Coordinates of C-alpha atoms in Angstrom, one line a residue:
Chain A
M1 CA -103.2 -101.6 -63.0
T2 CA -105.9 -104.0 -64.2
K3 CA -105.7 -106.3 -67.2
S4 CA -108.6 -104.7 -69.0
D5 CA -106.7 -101.4 -68.9
R6 CA -103.8 -103.0 -70.7
R7 CA -105.9 -104.6 -73.4
S8 CA -108.1 -101.6 -74.3
A9 CA -107.7 -99.8 -77.6
R10 CA -107.5 -96.6 -75.7
Y11 CA -104.4 -97.8 -73.9
Y12 CA -102.6 -98.5 -77.2
I13 CA -103.7 -95.1 -78.7
G14 CA -102.2 -93.5 -75.5
V15 CA -99.0 -95.4 -75.9
V16 CA -98.7 -94.3 -79.6
L17 CA -99.5 -90.6 -78.7
V18 CA -97.0 -90.4 -75.9
S19 CA -94.4 -92.1 -78.1
L20 CA -95.0 -89.6 -80.9
F21 CA -94.8 -86.8 -78.4
A22 CA -91.4 -88.1 -77.2
L23 CA -90.3 -88.3 -80.9
M24 CA -91.3 -84.7 -81.5
C25 CA -89.1 -83.8 -78.5
V26 CA -86.0 -85.1 -80.2
V27 CA -86.6 -84.7 -83.9
P28 CA -85.4 -81.0 -84.0
L29 CA -82.2 -82.1 -82.2
I30 CA -81.6 -85.0 -84.6
Y31 CA -82.2 -82.6 -87.5
M32 CA -79.7 -80.2 -85.9
I33 CA -77.0 -82.9 -85.7
C34 CA -77.7 -84.1 -89.3
V35 CA -77.4 -80.6 -90.7
S36 CA -74.2 -79.9 -88.7
F37 CA -72.6 -82.7 -90.9
A38 CA -73.9 -81.2 -94.2
H39 CA -72.6 -78.5 -96.5
T40 CA -75.4 -76.6 -97.9
S41 CA -75.9 -73.0 -99.0
T42 CA -79.7 -73.5 -99.4
M43 CA -82.2 -74.7 -97.0
Y44 CA -82.9 -77.7 -99.2
I45 CA -81.1 -80.5 -97.4
K46 CA -81.0 -83.8 -99.1
F47 CA -79.9 -86.9 -97.3
D48 CA -77.0 -87.3 -99.7
D49 CA -75.6 -84.0 -98.3
I50 CA -75.2 -85.5 -94.8
D51 CA -71.9 -87.2 -94.2
F52 CA -71.3 -88.2 -90.6
T53 CA -67.6 -88.7 -91.2
D54 CA -67.1 -85.1 -92.4
F55 CA -66.3 -82.9 -89.5
S56 CA -65.3 -79.9 -91.7
N57 CA -68.0 -77.7 -90.2
Y58 CA -66.6 -78.3 -86.7
V59 CA -63.1 -77.8 -87.9
Y60 CA -64.1 -74.5 -89.6
L61 CA -65.5 -73.2 -86.2
F62 CA -62.3 -73.9 -84.4
V63 CA -59.9 -72.9 -87.1
N64 CA -61.6 -69.9 -88.7
K65 CA -63.9 -68.7 -85.9
D66 CA -61.7 -69.5 -82.9
F67 CA -64.3 -71.4 -81.1
G68 CA -61.8 -72.8 -78.7
K69 CA -61.9 -69.6 -76.7
P70 CA -65.7 -69.4 -76.1
L71 CA -65.7 -73.1 -75.3
L72 CA -62.9 -72.6 -72.8
N73 CA -64.7 -69.5 -71.3
S74 CA -67.9 -71.5 -70.9
L75 CA -66.0 -74.3 -69.2
I76 CA -64.3 -71.9 -66.8
V77 CA -67.5 -70.1 -66.0
V78 CA -69.2 -73.4 -65.3
V79 CA -66.5 -74.8 -63.1
V80 CA -66.1 -71.6 -61.0
S81 CA -69.8 -71.1 -60.6
V82 CA -70.4 -74.8 -59.6
I83 CA -67.8 -74.4 -56.8
I84 CA -68.9 -71.0 -55.6
V85 CA -72.6 -71.9 -55.7
D86 CA -71.8 -75.1 -53.7
I87 CA -69.9 -73.2 -51.0
V88 CA -72.4 -70.3 -50.7
S89 CA -75.4 -72.6 -50.7
C90 CA -74.1 -75.1 -48.2
T91 CA -72.7 -72.6 -45.7
M92 CA -75.8 -70.3 -45.8
A93 CA -78.3 -73.2 -45.7
Y94 CA -76.5 -74.7 -42.7
G95 CA -76.3 -71.3 -40.9
F96 CA -80.0 -70.6 -41.5
E97 CA -81.2 -74.0 -40.7
K98 CA -79.2 -75.1 -37.7
K99 CA -77.9 -72.0 -36.0
P100 CA -79.8 -69.6 -33.7
I101 CA -79.1 -66.4 -35.6
P102 CA -81.1 -63.4 -34.4
G103 CA -83.5 -62.2 -37.1
K104 CA -82.8 -65.1 -39.4
K105 CA -86.4 -65.6 -40.4
P106 CA -86.9 -62.2 -42.1
M107 CA -83.4 -62.5 -43.5
F108 CA -84.1 -65.8 -45.1
N109 CA -87.4 -64.6 -46.4
M110 CA -85.7 -61.7 -48.0
V111 CA -83.2 -64.0 -49.8
L112 CA -86.2 -66.2 -50.8
A113 CA -88.1 -63.3 -52.2
T114 CA -85.3 -62.6 -54.7
M115 CA -86.4 -65.6 -56.6
M116 CA -89.6 -63.7 -57.6
I117 CA -87.6 -60.8 -59.0
P118 CA -87.3 -60.8 -62.8
T119 CA -83.6 -61.0 -63.9
Q120 CA -83.9 -57.8 -65.9
V121 CA -84.6 -55.8 -62.8
V122 CA -81.3 -57.0 -61.3
F123 CA -79.2 -57.1 -64.5
I124 CA -79.6 -53.4 -65.5
S125 CA -78.1 -52.1 -62.3
L126 CA -75.6 -55.0 -62.0
Y127 CA -74.4 -54.0 -65.5
V128 CA -74.0 -50.4 -64.3
M129 CA -72.1 -51.6 -61.3
M130 CA -69.8 -53.8 -63.2
R131 CA -69.1 -51.1 -65.8
K132 CA -68.2 -48.5 -63.1
A133 CA -66.0 -51.0 -61.3
N134 CA -64.2 -51.8 -64.6
M135 CA -65.2 -55.4 -64.3
M136 CA -66.8 -55.9 -67.7
N137 CA -65.2 -58.8 -69.6
T138 CA -64.1 -60.6 -66.5
Y139 CA -64.9 -64.1 -65.3
V140 CA -65.9 -62.7 -61.9
A141 CA -68.6 -60.6 -63.5
L142 CA -69.8 -63.6 -65.6
V143 CA -70.2 -65.8 -62.6
I144 CA -71.8 -63.4 -60.1
P145 CA -75.5 -63.6 -61.1
L146 CA -75.4 -67.4 -60.9
V147 CA -75.2 -67.2 -57.1
G148 CA -78.8 -67.0 -56.0
A149 CA -81.5 -68.0 -53.7
F150 CA -82.4 -71.3 -55.4
G151 CA -79.4 -73.2 -54.2
I152 CA -79.7 -71.9 -50.6
F153 CA -83.4 -72.9 -50.6
M154 CA -82.7 -76.3 -52.0
M155 CA -79.8 -77.1 -49.7
R156 CA -81.8 -75.9 -46.7
Q157 CA -84.5 -78.5 -47.5
F158 CA -81.9 -81.2 -47.2
I159 CA -79.9 -79.9 -44.3
R160 CA -83.2 -79.9 -42.4
G161 CA -83.1 -83.6 -42.7
V162 CA -79.8 -83.9 -40.8
P163 CA -80.8 -84.9 -37.3
N164 CA -79.9 -82.4 -34.6
D165 CA -78.9 -85.3 -32.4
F166 CA -76.0 -86.1 -34.7
I167 CA -74.7 -82.5 -34.5
E168 CA -75.1 -82.4 -30.7
A169 CA -73.4 -85.8 -30.3
A170 CA -70.5 -84.5 -32.2
Q171 CA -70.4 -81.3 -30.1
I172 CA -70.4 -83.4 -26.9
D173 CA -67.5 -85.5 -28.3
G174 CA -65.6 -82.3 -28.6
C175 CA -65.7 -82.0 -32.3
S176 CA -64.8 -78.6 -33.6
E177 CA -67.4 -76.5 -35.4
I178 CA -65.6 -76.7 -38.7
R179 CA -65.3 -80.5 -38.5
I180 CA -69.0 -80.9 -37.7
F181 CA -69.8 -78.9 -40.8
L182 CA -67.3 -80.7 -43.1
Q183 CA -67.4 -84.2 -41.7
V184 CA -70.9 -84.6 -40.3
V185 CA -73.2 -82.3 -42.2
L186 CA -71.8 -82.2 -45.7
P187 CA -71.4 -86.0 -46.2
M188 CA -75.0 -86.4 -45.3
V189 CA -76.2 -84.0 -48.0
K190 CA -73.8 -85.1 -50.7
P191 CA -76.5 -86.3 -53.2
A192 CA -78.2 -83.0 -52.9
R193 CA -74.9 -81.2 -53.6
V194 CA -74.4 -83.3 -56.7
T195 CA -77.8 -82.4 -57.9
L196 CA -77.2 -78.7 -57.2
A197 CA -73.9 -78.9 -59.1
V198 CA -75.8 -80.4 -62.1
F199 CA -78.3 -77.6 -62.0
T200 CA -75.7 -74.9 -61.7
F201 CA -73.8 -76.5 -64.5
N202 CA -76.8 -76.4 -66.8
S203 CA -77.8 -72.8 -66.1
A204 CA -74.2 -71.6 -66.3
W205 CA -73.6 -73.3 -69.6
N206 CA -76.9 -72.1 -71.1
M207 CA -77.1 -68.6 -69.8
F208 CA -77.3 -66.0 -72.5
L209 CA -78.6 -62.5 -71.6
W210 CA -76.0 -61.8 -69.0
P211 CA -72.9 -62.8 -71.0
L212 CA -74.4 -61.0 -74.0
I213 CA -74.4 -57.7 -72.2
I214 CA -71.3 -58.1 -69.9
T215 CA -68.9 -59.2 -72.6
T216 CA -67.9 -56.7 -75.2
R217 CA -64.6 -58.3 -76.2
N218 CA -64.8 -61.4 -78.5
E219 CA -62.2 -63.3 -76.5
M220 CA -64.5 -63.2 -73.4
Q221 CA -67.6 -64.5 -75.1
T222 CA -69.2 -67.7 -73.9
L223 CA -70.3 -70.4 -76.2
T224 CA -74.0 -69.3 -76.3
V225 CA -73.0 -65.8 -77.3
A226 CA -70.5 -67.0 -79.9
T227 CA -73.1 -69.3 -81.3
S228 CA -75.7 -66.5 -81.5
S229 CA -73.4 -64.1 -83.3
L230 CA -72.5 -66.8 -85.8
T231 CA -75.7 -66.9 -87.7
S232 CA -76.2 -63.3 -88.2
H233 CA -73.3 -62.9 -90.6
L234 CA -72.9 -66.5 -91.8
A235 CA -76.1 -67.4 -93.6
T236 CA -74.1 -69.1 -96.4
N237 CA -73.6 -72.5 -94.9
Y238 CA -76.3 -73.7 -92.5
G239 CA -73.8 -76.4 -91.3
Y240 CA -71.8 -73.8 -89.3
P241 CA -74.4 -72.6 -86.9
M242 CA -75.8 -76.1 -86.6
A243 CA -72.4 -77.4 -85.7
A244 CA -72.0 -74.7 -83.0
A245 CA -75.5 -75.5 -81.6
T246 CA -74.6 -79.2 -81.6
L247 CA -71.4 -78.4 -79.8
S248 CA -73.2 -76.4 -77.1
F249 CA -75.8 -79.2 -76.8
A250 CA -73.3 -82.0 -76.6
V251 CA -71.7 -81.1 -73.3
P252 CA -74.9 -81.0 -71.2
F253 CA -76.2 -84.0 -73.1
L254 CA -73.1 -86.1 -72.2
L255 CA -73.5 -85.1 -68.6
Y256 CA -77.2 -86.1 -68.7
C257 CA -76.3 -89.5 -70.1
L258 CA -73.8 -90.0 -67.3
M259 CA -75.8 -88.5 -64.5
Q260 CA -79.5 -88.9 -65.5
K261 CA -80.5 -89.9 -62.0
Q262 CA -79.2 -86.6 -60.5
F263 CA -81.0 -84.6 -63.2
V264 CA -84.3 -86.3 -62.8
E265 CA -84.3 -86.8 -59.1
G266 CA -83.1 -83.3 -58.4
I267 CA -85.9 -81.7 -60.3
A268 CA -88.4 -84.2 -58.8
L269 CA -87.2 -83.5 -55.2
G270 CA -87.1 -79.7 -55.8
G271 CA -90.6 -80.0 -57.1
V272 CA -92.1 -82.3 -54.5
K273 CA -90.4 -80.8 -51.5
G274 CA -90.6 -77.2 -52.7
Chain B
M1 CA -76.0 -70.3 -27.4
R2 CA -74.3 -67.0 -28.1
R3 CA -71.3 -68.9 -29.5
Q4 CA -73.6 -70.9 -31.8
A5 CA -75.2 -67.6 -33.0
A6 CA -71.7 -66.3 -33.7
Y7 CA -70.9 -69.4 -35.7
G8 CA -74.1 -69.0 -37.6
I9 CA -73.3 -65.4 -38.5
A10 CA -69.9 -66.6 -39.7
Y11 CA -71.6 -69.2 -41.9
I12 CA -74.1 -66.9 -43.6
S13 CA -72.0 -63.7 -43.8
P14 CA -70.0 -64.4 -47.0
G15 CA -73.0 -65.6 -49.0
M16 CA -75.2 -62.9 -47.5
L17 CA -72.7 -60.2 -48.6
I18 CA -72.7 -61.5 -52.2
I19 CA -76.5 -61.6 -52.3
L20 CA -76.9 -58.2 -50.7
A21 CA -74.3 -56.6 -53.0
F22 CA -75.1 -58.2 -56.3
C23 CA -78.8 -59.1 -56.0
I24 CA -80.6 -57.0 -53.5
L25 CA -78.7 -53.7 -53.9
P26 CA -79.2 -53.8 -57.7
I27 CA -83.0 -54.1 -57.2
F28 CA -83.0 -50.8 -55.2
M29 CA -80.6 -49.2 -57.6
T30 CA -83.0 -50.1 -60.4
L31 CA -85.9 -48.6 -58.5
Y32 CA -83.8 -45.4 -58.0
Y33 CA -82.7 -45.2 -61.6
S34 CA -86.3 -45.5 -62.7
F35 CA -86.9 -42.0 -61.3
T36 CA -84.0 -40.6 -63.2
S37 CA -82.7 -39.9 -66.6
Y38 CA -79.5 -41.7 -67.1
N39 CA -77.4 -42.6 -70.1
L40 CA -74.2 -43.9 -68.5
A41 CA -72.2 -41.0 -69.8
Q42 CA -73.6 -38.3 -67.5
S43 CA -74.6 -38.9 -63.9
P44 CA -78.3 -39.6 -63.4
T45 CA -80.6 -36.6 -63.0
F46 CA -83.8 -36.9 -61.0
V47 CA -86.9 -36.6 -63.1
A48 CA -89.6 -37.9 -60.7
L49 CA -92.3 -39.8 -62.4
Q50 CA -91.5 -38.7 -66.0
N51 CA -90.3 -42.2 -67.1
Y52 CA -93.5 -43.8 -65.7
E53 CA -95.7 -41.2 -67.5
K54 CA -94.0 -42.0 -70.7
L55 CA -94.8 -45.7 -70.3
F56 CA -98.5 -45.0 -70.9
T57 CA -97.9 -43.4 -74.3
N58 CA -95.3 -45.8 -75.6
S59 CA -97.1 -47.8 -78.3
Q60 CA -94.1 -50.1 -78.8
L61 CA -94.2 -51.0 -75.1
R62 CA -98.0 -51.6 -75.2
K63 CA -97.5 -54.0 -78.1
A64 CA -94.7 -55.8 -76.2
L65 CA -96.8 -56.1 -73.1
W66 CA -99.7 -57.5 -75.1
N67 CA -97.4 -59.9 -76.9
T68 CA -95.9 -61.1 -73.6
V69 CA -99.4 -61.7 -72.2
I70 CA -100.4 -63.7 -75.2
Y71 CA -97.1 -65.6 -75.0
V72 CA -97.8 -66.4 -71.3
I73 CA -101.4 -67.4 -72.1
I74 CA -100.2 -69.8 -74.8
T75 CA -97.2 -71.3 -73.1
V76 CA -98.2 -71.7 -69.5
P77 CA -101.5 -73.7 -69.9
L78 CA -100.1 -75.7 -72.8
Q79 CA -97.0 -76.8 -71.1
T80 CA -98.7 -77.4 -67.8
L81 CA -101.6 -79.5 -69.2
L82 CA -99.4 -81.4 -71.7
A83 CA -96.9 -82.2 -68.9
M84 CA -99.7 -83.3 -66.6
F85 CA -101.3 -85.7 -69.0
V86 CA -98.0 -87.1 -70.3
A87 CA -96.8 -87.6 -66.7
N88 CA -100.1 -89.2 -65.7
F89 CA -100.0 -91.6 -68.6
L90 CA -96.4 -92.6 -67.9
A91 CA -97.0 -93.0 -64.2
E92 CA -100.3 -94.9 -64.5
Y93 CA -100.0 -97.0 -67.6
L94 CA -96.4 -97.1 -68.6
N95 CA -94.6 -97.7 -65.4
N96 CA -92.1 -99.9 -67.1
R97 CA -88.8 -99.8 -68.9
Y98 CA -90.3 -98.3 -72.0
G99 CA -92.1 -95.6 -70.0
R100 CA -88.9 -94.7 -68.2
F101 CA -87.1 -94.5 -71.5
L102 CA -89.8 -92.1 -72.9
R103 CA -89.5 -90.0 -69.8
S104 CA -85.7 -89.6 -70.3
V105 CA -86.3 -88.7 -73.9
I106 CA -88.9 -86.1 -73.1
F107 CA -86.5 -84.4 -70.8
I108 CA -83.8 -83.9 -73.4
P109 CA -84.9 -80.6 -74.9
T110 CA -84.5 -79.1 -71.4
L111 CA -80.8 -79.5 -71.7
V112 CA -80.6 -77.3 -74.8
S113 CA -79.9 -73.6 -74.5
Y114 CA -82.5 -71.3 -76.0
V115 CA -79.8 -70.1 -78.4
A116 CA -79.1 -73.6 -79.8
A117 CA -82.9 -74.3 -79.8
A118 CA -83.6 -71.1 -81.8
T119 CA -80.7 -71.9 -84.2
V120 CA -82.3 -75.1 -85.3
W121 CA -86.0 -74.0 -85.1
E122 CA -85.1 -71.1 -87.4
I123 CA -84.4 -73.6 -90.2
I124 CA -87.3 -75.8 -89.2
Y125 CA -89.7 -72.9 -89.6
A126 CA -87.9 -71.6 -92.7
D127 CA -90.0 -70.5 -95.6
K128 CA -88.1 -72.3 -98.4
G129 CA -86.9 -75.8 -97.6
G130 CA -87.8 -75.7 -93.9
L131 CA -88.6 -79.0 -92.3
I132 CA -92.3 -78.1 -91.6
N133 CA -93.0 -76.7 -95.1
E134 CA -91.2 -79.7 -96.7
F135 CA -93.3 -82.0 -94.6
L136 CA -96.5 -80.2 -95.5
G137 CA -95.4 -80.4 -99.1
L138 CA -95.5 -84.2 -99.0
F139 CA -99.3 -83.9 -98.6
G140 CA -99.5 -81.2 -101.2
I141 CA -100.2 -78.5 -98.7
K142 CA -98.5 -75.2 -99.5
G143 CA -96.4 -74.0 -96.6
M144 CA -96.0 -70.5 -95.3
N145 CA -93.4 -68.1 -94.0
W146 CA -94.0 -69.0 -90.3
L147 CA -91.6 -66.6 -88.7
G148 CA -92.0 -63.9 -91.3
D149 CA -95.8 -63.5 -90.9
P150 CA -96.9 -61.3 -88.0
K151 CA -99.9 -63.6 -87.6
T152 CA -98.0 -66.8 -86.9
A153 CA -94.6 -65.6 -85.6
L154 CA -95.6 -65.3 -81.9
I155 CA -97.3 -68.7 -81.9
C156 CA -94.2 -70.2 -83.4
V157 CA -92.0 -68.7 -80.8
S158 CA -94.3 -70.0 -78.0
I159 CA -94.3 -73.5 -79.5
V160 CA -90.5 -73.6 -79.2
A161 CA -90.7 -72.4 -75.6
V162 CA -93.2 -75.2 -74.8
W163 CA -91.1 -77.7 -76.6
K164 CA -88.1 -76.7 -74.5
S165 CA -89.8 -76.6 -71.1
V166 CA -92.5 -79.3 -71.2
G167 CA -90.0 -82.1 -70.2
Y168 CA -89.0 -80.2 -67.0
F169 CA -92.6 -79.9 -65.9
T170 CA -93.3 -83.5 -66.9
I171 CA -90.6 -84.7 -64.5
I172 CA -92.1 -82.7 -61.6
F173 CA -95.6 -84.0 -62.2
Y174 CA -94.4 -87.5 -62.6
A175 CA -92.6 -87.4 -59.2
G176 CA -95.8 -85.9 -57.7
I177 CA -98.0 -88.6 -59.1
M178 CA -95.7 -91.3 -57.9
N179 CA -95.8 -89.6 -54.5
V180 CA -99.6 -89.8 -54.4
S181 CA -99.8 -92.7 -52.0
V182 CA -100.1 -96.1 -53.6
D183 CA -102.8 -97.0 -51.1
V184 CA -105.0 -94.2 -52.2
R185 CA -104.8 -95.3 -55.8
E186 CA -105.3 -99.0 -55.0
A187 CA -108.3 -98.2 -52.9
S188 CA -109.8 -96.3 -55.8
I189 CA -109.2 -99.3 -58.2
I190 CA -110.9 -101.6 -55.8
D191 CA -113.8 -99.2 -55.5
G192 CA -114.1 -99.5 -59.3
A193 CA -113.0 -96.1 -60.3
T194 CA -112.3 -95.8 -64.0
P195 CA -108.9 -94.4 -65.0
R196 CA -110.5 -91.1 -66.0
Q197 CA -112.3 -90.8 -62.7
R198 CA -109.1 -91.7 -60.9
F199 CA -107.3 -88.9 -62.6
W200 CA -109.9 -86.2 -62.1
H201 CA -111.0 -87.1 -58.6
I202 CA -107.9 -88.4 -57.0
T203 CA -104.7 -87.6 -58.8
A204 CA -105.5 -84.0 -60.0
P205 CA -106.7 -82.7 -56.6
L206 CA -103.7 -84.2 -54.8
L207 CA -101.4 -82.6 -57.4
K208 CA -102.7 -79.2 -56.7
P209 CA -99.7 -77.9 -54.8
I210 CA -97.4 -79.1 -57.6
T211 CA -99.6 -77.6 -60.3
Y212 CA -99.5 -74.4 -58.3
M213 CA -95.8 -74.4 -58.3
N214 CA -95.5 -75.3 -62.0
V215 CA -97.9 -72.6 -63.0
T216 CA -96.0 -70.1 -60.8
L217 CA -92.6 -71.0 -62.3
G218 CA -94.1 -71.0 -65.7
I219 CA -95.6 -67.6 -65.4
I220 CA -92.4 -66.1 -63.9
W221 CA -90.2 -67.6 -66.6
S222 CA -92.6 -66.8 -69.5
F223 CA -92.9 -63.2 -68.5
Q224 CA -89.1 -62.9 -68.8
A225 CA -88.9 -64.5 -72.2
F226 CA -85.9 -63.0 -73.9
D227 CA -83.3 -65.4 -75.3
I228 CA -85.6 -67.1 -77.7
V229 CA -87.1 -63.9 -79.0
Y230 CA -83.7 -62.3 -79.5
K231 CA -82.4 -65.2 -81.5
L232 CA -85.4 -66.5 -83.4
T233 CA -87.1 -63.3 -84.5
G234 CA -85.3 -60.3 -83.0
G235 CA -88.7 -59.0 -82.0
G236 CA -89.9 -58.9 -85.5
P237 CA -91.7 -59.0 -87.9
F238 CA -93.1 -55.5 -87.2
N239 CA -92.7 -56.0 -83.4
A240 CA -95.0 -59.0 -83.6
T241 CA -92.9 -61.0 -81.2
S242 CA -91.2 -58.3 -79.1
T243 CA -91.7 -59.0 -75.4
I244 CA -91.3 -56.8 -72.4
A245 CA -87.9 -58.3 -71.6
Y246 CA -86.8 -57.7 -75.2
V247 CA -87.9 -54.1 -75.0
I248 CA -86.0 -53.6 -71.7
Y249 CA -82.9 -55.0 -73.4
S250 CA -83.1 -52.8 -76.4
Y251 CA -83.7 -49.6 -74.3
A252 CA -81.0 -50.4 -71.7
F253 CA -78.3 -52.0 -73.8
Q254 CA -78.8 -50.7 -77.3
D255 CA -80.0 -47.1 -76.6
Y256 CA -78.5 -46.8 -73.1
R257 CA -81.6 -45.2 -71.8
I258 CA -81.0 -46.7 -68.4
G259 CA -83.6 -44.7 -66.5
Y260 CA -86.4 -45.5 -68.9
A261 CA -85.4 -49.2 -69.1
C262 CA -85.5 -49.4 -65.3
A263 CA -89.0 -48.0 -65.2
I264 CA -90.1 -50.7 -67.6
A265 CA -88.3 -53.3 -65.6
I266 CA -90.1 -52.2 -62.4
L267 CA -93.4 -52.3 -64.4
L268 CA -92.5 -56.0 -65.3
L269 CA -91.9 -56.7 -61.6
L270 CA -95.2 -55.2 -60.6
V271 CA -97.0 -57.2 -63.3
I272 CA -95.5 -60.4 -62.1
L273 CA -96.3 -59.7 -58.5
F274 CA -99.9 -58.7 -59.4
I275 CA -100.4 -61.9 -61.4
H276 CA -98.9 -63.9 -58.6
L277 CA -101.4 -62.4 -56.1
I278 CA -104.3 -63.2 -58.4
Q279 CA -103.1 -66.7 -58.9
Q280 CA -102.7 -67.2 -55.2
Q281 CA -106.3 -66.1 -54.7
F282 CA -107.4 -68.4 -57.5
F283 CA -105.7 -71.5 -56.0
E284 CA -106.7 -70.7 -52.4
G285 CA -110.2 -69.8 -53.4
K286 CA -110.7 -73.2 -55.0
E287 CA -109.7 -75.0 -51.8
D288 CA -112.8 -73.9 -49.9

C-alpha cells in the first residue's frame, strides 16, 4: 500500500461507504433488539417506549407461551446433531481418505453429489418415511437431515493433511487401529472439528423447513418454528415476536463473540480449499 | 492391505448407511412418487407422466418459476459483486484493526435465522410506521406498502436475502484475496499498476475459482428460497413472491398432493442441474 493511496479522497470515500455498509448490516438487528424492549400496539415506536430494564416481553414468552420448551428442544437438537455430525464426518472422512476401500471413488462422488440436490427433493420422501415409521415429533427425526456430505467433504480436506508417515509409524509401533484414529488422527484435525461443530450448530439452530413439517405437536417445536407461529396470531404487541427473534439470535451471536476465529476461518478454509 | 480395507469399510459403513437411507433413498423415492398419485391416505397409484403433463398447464407454478428466476437474478449477482468489492476494499486498503472490525460486523447477519430476519424486516418494511417509510418521511418522501405491493414485494424479499448472505461471501472472497500471493501484488505495485488495474487484472482473474464457487452456492441456495418467503410474505400478494420451493411446500404439506409435489421437486432439481451445466460452460469457456 502506497502513501498516495492513503491520502486520496477516493480512499476516504471508500472507507465511509464500507463503514455505512457495515452499519446497514447491523441496523435491522439493533432495531429488533430495541423493539423487543418496547410495548407497542402500533408500528409507531418512539424512543420513549424503549426501556432496556423492562424484560416483560421475554417474561411473557416464557410464562404465557411456554418458550422454555422450544428453547430446550433447539438446544437438544443442536447438541445431538453436533455430536453425530462430528462422529459421522470424522470416521467417513478418515475411511475414504486413508483406507484402500474398493470402489471408494464412485462412492465418495455419490456422497458429494448429494450436496447439489435441493433439500425439497429429499424432504418430501423423508417426511413420508418418518410418518410411516411413526417417527414424527421425535428428536431423531429432527436431527437426521443435518447429517450430510458437507462435513465429510470438509473433514476429508483436513485429514488429507495428516501425513501417512505418522500413521505408518504408529502401525509399526504396534498401535491398534482404534488408537491410531483416536490418538493420532483426531488430535491433528481438532481445529477443523471445532469449525465443523460451529457450522453444525448454526445450521441446526436456524433450520426451519424440516422442523416445520416434521413437528405437529407444540411441545416438539424448535425455537424457529415457535417464533414463526408467534406473529401470525399475535399482532397486538410487536415486542413479543421481536423478543422471540432476539432470543433466537442471541445464542449464535454469543457463540460468535466467543469463537469468532472458528467461524471466520472455517468459512475461509472451506472456501479456499473447496 | 485386505485388513486395511476391512478397517476402512468399518469406518465408513455407519455413516454410509445413514446417508444411503435418509438422503439417497429419499431421492429415488421422490423420483418414483413423481410418477404416481399419492395423498398419504391411500397407497400410491402409478399414473406415468400425468404429473409432469400437468406442470405445463399450471399457471401458479409458472408464476413461481418466473419469480424464482427473478429472485436468483437479483440476489446472486448483487451478493457476489457486493461481497467481492467489500472484501477487496477491506483486504487492500483497510488491512488494519478497523478493517477487521468491519469484517466481523458484516458477518453478523449470517448468524440470524431467516425466521428471525423476516420477523424484523416485516416491521422495517411496514406500511405505517415502518423504519423505511419513517426514514423517507424525514425527507418528505411519501412511503409505500413495500411488501403489500406486487411490484415491490419480490425485490424486498431479495434484499433481505442479500442482506443475510453477503457477509458469508465477503469472508470467502476476503480469504481468497489474502491468499493471492503477496509477491504478485507487490510486483504489480512496483510496476506501477493503479489499484483499479490491480483489481481487474490481478485479483479478479486469480479469484475466478472462488467466484465460481460463490456463484454456484448462491444459485443452489437461491433456487431453494423458502424460509424467508414463508415468513415474510407467505407467497403473496397475489403470488407475487411465491417461489418453486414455496409451491412444493404448499402442494406437499398443505394439500398432501405428494406425487404432484414430487414432480415439481424433480423439475427444480433439473433446473438447478441445467443451470449448473451452463455456468460450468461459461466459466470454463472464459478460460481459453
